[in-house]
Each structure stands twice: as C-alpha cells, then as structure tokens.
Amino acid sequence: MTFIDLRSDTVTQPTDKMRQVIYNAQVGDDVYGDDPTVNELEEYAAKLVGKEAAMLVPSGTFGNQVSIMTHCRRGDEVLLGENCHIMIHEVGAAAALSGVQLRTLKDKDGELIISELISKLRGEDIHFPDTGLICMETAHSSGKVPSLFNMKEVYDIAKKHNIPVHVDGARLFNAATYLEVDVKDITQYCDTVTFCLSKGLCAPIGSIVAGTSKFINSARKNRKRMGGGLRQAGFLAAPGLIALKEMREGLKEDHKNAKLLGELLMDIPGVKVNLEDIQINMVFFDMKETDINSQALGDFFYKRQIKINGDENGIMRFVTHHWVTEKDVNYVVETFKEALKALKQY
Ligand SMILES: *Cc1c(COP(=O)(O)O)cnc(C)c1O
C-alpha cells in the first residue's frame, strides 16, 4: 500500500497519461522559442485565462517573482495582504531579486480592505516610493476564496490610479471551481496572473504566468535573467497540457472529499473544524482539546501509511487531492480515532 499523503496538493504524482505524454513529447529548445509543446501550452493557457500571452516558469514562486520584477522598478512599493504567499513563503525574494519594498495590508482571508488600500496608495511627494503593484491571492492560503466583488473593487481602484494588479492564483482553478464561474471571470480583475500546474492538477513541475503580449515579452527576458530559461521544456509542457485540459474537472471531487473529511473530523471529541471555512481542498482544524499533539499523531499516522504535517500555531491542515479517495478519507478518520485511544493511555 502506498502512503495517503495529506501534507499538500503539491505532492501529487503525475498520472499514467502524463507519464506517457512526457515520454512521447515533441520538444525543441524553448530559449530559441521553438519547442512546439511549450508553445502549444502557452497558447492554450493564455486563452484559458483570457490573456494575450503566457509563459511557462519552473514554479509558482518563480511566476510571482518574475511578475514583480517585470511590473516594478527598484524601490517601488508593492501592496499586498499580510498573510499572502509572496509575503510569508517566498524567502524575501521580492526584496532580494527585485529590490522592491513590500507593504502589507490587513486582509480577510485574502480579501483586501478597500478603505485601507486607498489610504496606502502613495501620492506624488518627492519622499515617497511609487506604488508599483498591487497583489491579490486566490484561492488564499487560508483555503478561502476572495469574492469577485472584492477583486473587482481592488481592480477598479488600481485602474483609477494606473497601478497594475497581479493575482497569485496558485490554486486559481480551485477558486473558479468553488465560485462556480469560468476562470476568466476571476482573471478579468487582474493584469497578470500566476497559476500552478503542479498542485491539484497533478503535473510534476511548472507554473504559468499570463498577461499582455508586451508584458510577457519583457517577462521572458527576466525569466532568462533569473535562470529560468529551460531548454527541452516540452517534457514539462506535455503533462501541463493534460493538467489544464483534463484535470480541472477533478478538483470538484477533491473539494467534496475535503468537506467529507471536515464533517467526519468534527465528530471526533476535542477536534474543532469550521465547516464553512472548507471551500476548496483544505481542511483546517484545531486539536488542542484532545490529549495528543501533532507530532504524536504524525508518528502514529506514519506507521499506518498516512503522511501529515505538524501544526502551525496549533492549527492543523489536511489537504485532499487526486490521489486521496473517499475511502482514504474514511481510513484517515478511523485511524485518527484509533490514535486518540492508543495515545491517551500515556
Ligand atoms: C504553492 C503556492 C505558490 C507557489 O508555490 P511553488 O511551490 O513555488 O510552486 C504561490 N502562492 C500560493 C498561494 C501557493 O499556495
């Protein structure tokens, strides 16, 4: 039996079909622009999100950072939510690579507060940095999806002040699935967007940046500067095409399994889940009132072929994905109950 891996949706292995298309992919040298499979993926991806052009990059972090580098000049200020990935989980890259200053706004699970956004736009004073970019994130790392209304409000203000908007849409298709909208209904409220092929969509490696042709042309140069000019990248683009064409539909199932997992966990004494917060494939819960800690639970699970992460400030996160079935969800919950019984005796 293989492991049930609830640590993230980044752990998803490529499907058999993906392995086949990798083997058979037609490739060229993408730095010369003549890898036909990369070109096909970039065209398909751009259309899918309603933008003129798109570019394959090695990771979501890379996509966000090349976007910041392309939108901004050194010393510019970037406005973004205080809990977003670019702020917390990208190793300070915006400062290190692009020399920009990040200025955080309070956010409600990814939704920016409009009055605060307006108050933090910079004026003309000679002392001030220029506001070079506004970033949003959907789905947010809290597992929640900002409303289209909030995204429109942010975008309208940005346009009024001539400031570009970048959306970190690592889980963009999860967001569209939750909102039951076409993904273009989301991306109409940004100038550029990054999304991951390598999370719930199961591709092994890669993310996409999309925007205007002019933007993507400049971004290609910055991608090269950052060491992201890949050669026979068609081997990554081929499973990427499968991800976008065939795997989006499956996200519904992942969301359903997350809901089920949340509901079953809620029945365990001492475990607190807020069911309304389960919008995509992530289940957050609090187990402080059980007698066991996350390390002990993790060790117990591991011996029973389940991988989980430890808690973050007392909050646990389980993530469902293509390789987690309804049966697995039931097994996880049964094993959780066993763990409580077994570990409480000490
Ligand atoms: C996963 C993720 C990224 C990018 O992650 P990589 O591991 O660099 O591909 C960016 N933003 C958010 C919100 C994410 O969840």
mmCIF file of N, CA, C and O and ligand atoms in Angstrom, residues 59-61 64 85 90 137 168 170-171 196 199, ligand 1:
data_model
loop_
_atom_site.group_PDB
_atom_site.id
_atom_site.type_symbol
_atom_site.label_atom_id
_atom_site.label_comp_id
_atom_site.label_asym_id
_atom_site.label_seq_id
_atom_site.Cartn_x
_atom_site.Cartn_y
_atom_site.Cartn_z
ATOM 1 N N SER A 59 8.167 27.382 -11.277
ATOM 2 C CA SER A 59 7.378 27.225 -10.046
ATOM 3 C C SER A 59 6.457 28.426 -9.867
ATOM 4 O O SER A 59 6.595 29.453 -10.547
ATOM 5 N N GLY A 60 5.547 28.299 -8.919
ATOM 6 C CA GLY A 60 4.658 29.409 -8.608
ATOM 7 C C GLY A 60 5.422 30.600 -8.046
ATOM 8 O O GLY A 60 5.157 31.750 -8.381
ATOM 9 N N THR A 61 6.373 30.303 -7.189
ATOM 10 C CA THR A 61 7.213 31.368 -6.629
ATOM 11 C C THR A 61 7.929 32.111 -7.759
ATOM 12 O O THR A 61 7.958 33.343 -7.787
ATOM 13 N N ASN A 64 5.437 34.426 -9.564
ATOM 14 C CA ASN A 64 5.164 35.659 -8.832
ATOM 15 C C ASN A 64 6.352 36.605 -8.896
ATOM 16 O O ASN A 64 6.205 37.807 -9.115
ATOM 17 N N HIS A 85 1.232 34.438 0.260
ATOM 18 C CA HIS A 85 2.400 33.610 -0.039
ATOM 19 C C HIS A 85 3.630 34.456 -0.375
ATOM 20 O O HIS A 85 4.732 34.194 0.091
ATOM 21 N N GLU A 90 8.000 33.242 0.323
ATOM 22 C CA GLU A 90 8.886 33.313 -0.841
ATOM 23 C C GLU A 90 10.269 33.839 -0.467
ATOM 24 O O GLU A 90 10.960 34.465 -1.274
ATOM 25 N N GLU A 137 -4.432 37.268 -3.933
ATOM 26 C CA GLU A 137 -4.177 35.822 -3.942
ATOM 27 C C GLU A 137 -5.504 35.063 -3.930
ATOM 28 O O GLU A 137 -6.351 35.315 -3.074
ATOM 29 N N ASP A 168 -1.818 36.158 -7.587
ATOM 30 C CA ASP A 168 -1.180 34.878 -7.310
ATOM 31 C C ASP A 168 -2.301 33.842 -7.250
ATOM 32 O O ASP A 168 -2.976 33.693 -6.243
ATOM 33 N N ALA A 170 -2.108 30.508 -7.531
ATOM 34 C CA ALA A 170 -1.525 29.158 -7.432
ATOM 35 C C ALA A 170 -2.635 28.111 -7.540
ATOM 36 O O ALA A 170 -2.506 27.131 -8.265
ATOM 37 N N ARG A 171 -3.738 28.356 -6.820
ATOM 38 C CA ARG A 171 -4.909 27.460 -6.892
ATOM 39 C C ARG A 171 -6.091 28.176 -7.549
ATOM 40 O O ARG A 171 -7.222 28.134 -7.070
ATOM 41 N N CYS A 196 -0.472 27.483 -10.806
ATOM 42 C CA CYS A 196 0.373 26.290 -10.739
ATOM 43 C C CYS A 196 -0.239 25.134 -11.522
ATOM 44 O O CYS A 196 -1.429 24.854 -11.404
ATOM 45 N N LYS A 199 0.117 21.629 -8.628
ATOM 46 C CA LYS A 199 -0.591 21.336 -7.382
ATOM 47 C C LYS A 199 -1.700 20.330 -7.663
ATOM 48 O O LYS A 199 -1.418 19.233 -8.137
HETATM 49 C C1 LIG B 1 2.041 26.947 -3.755
HETATM 50 C C2 LIG B 1 1.829 28.402 -3.830
HETATM 51 C C3 LIG B 1 2.678 29.224 -4.569
HETATM 52 C C4 LIG B 1 3.869 28.746 -5.338
HETATM 53 O O1 LIG B 1 4.491 27.663 -4.870
HETATM 54 P P1 LIG B 1 5.708 26.908 -5.572
HETATM 55 O O2 LIG B 1 5.972 25.862 -4.568
HETATM 56 O O3 LIG B 1 6.794 27.891 -5.716
HETATM 57 O O4 LIG B 1 5.246 26.379 -6.884
HETATM 58 C C5 LIG B 1 2.388 30.556 -4.617
HETATM 59 N N1 LIG B 1 1.311 31.064 -3.987
HETATM 60 C C6 LIG B 1 0.467 30.306 -3.280
HETATM 61 C C7 LIG B 1 -0.729 30.927 -2.655
HETATM 62 C C8 LIG B 1 0.695 28.949 -3.173
HETATM 63 O O5 LIG B 1 -0.153 28.203 -2.472
#
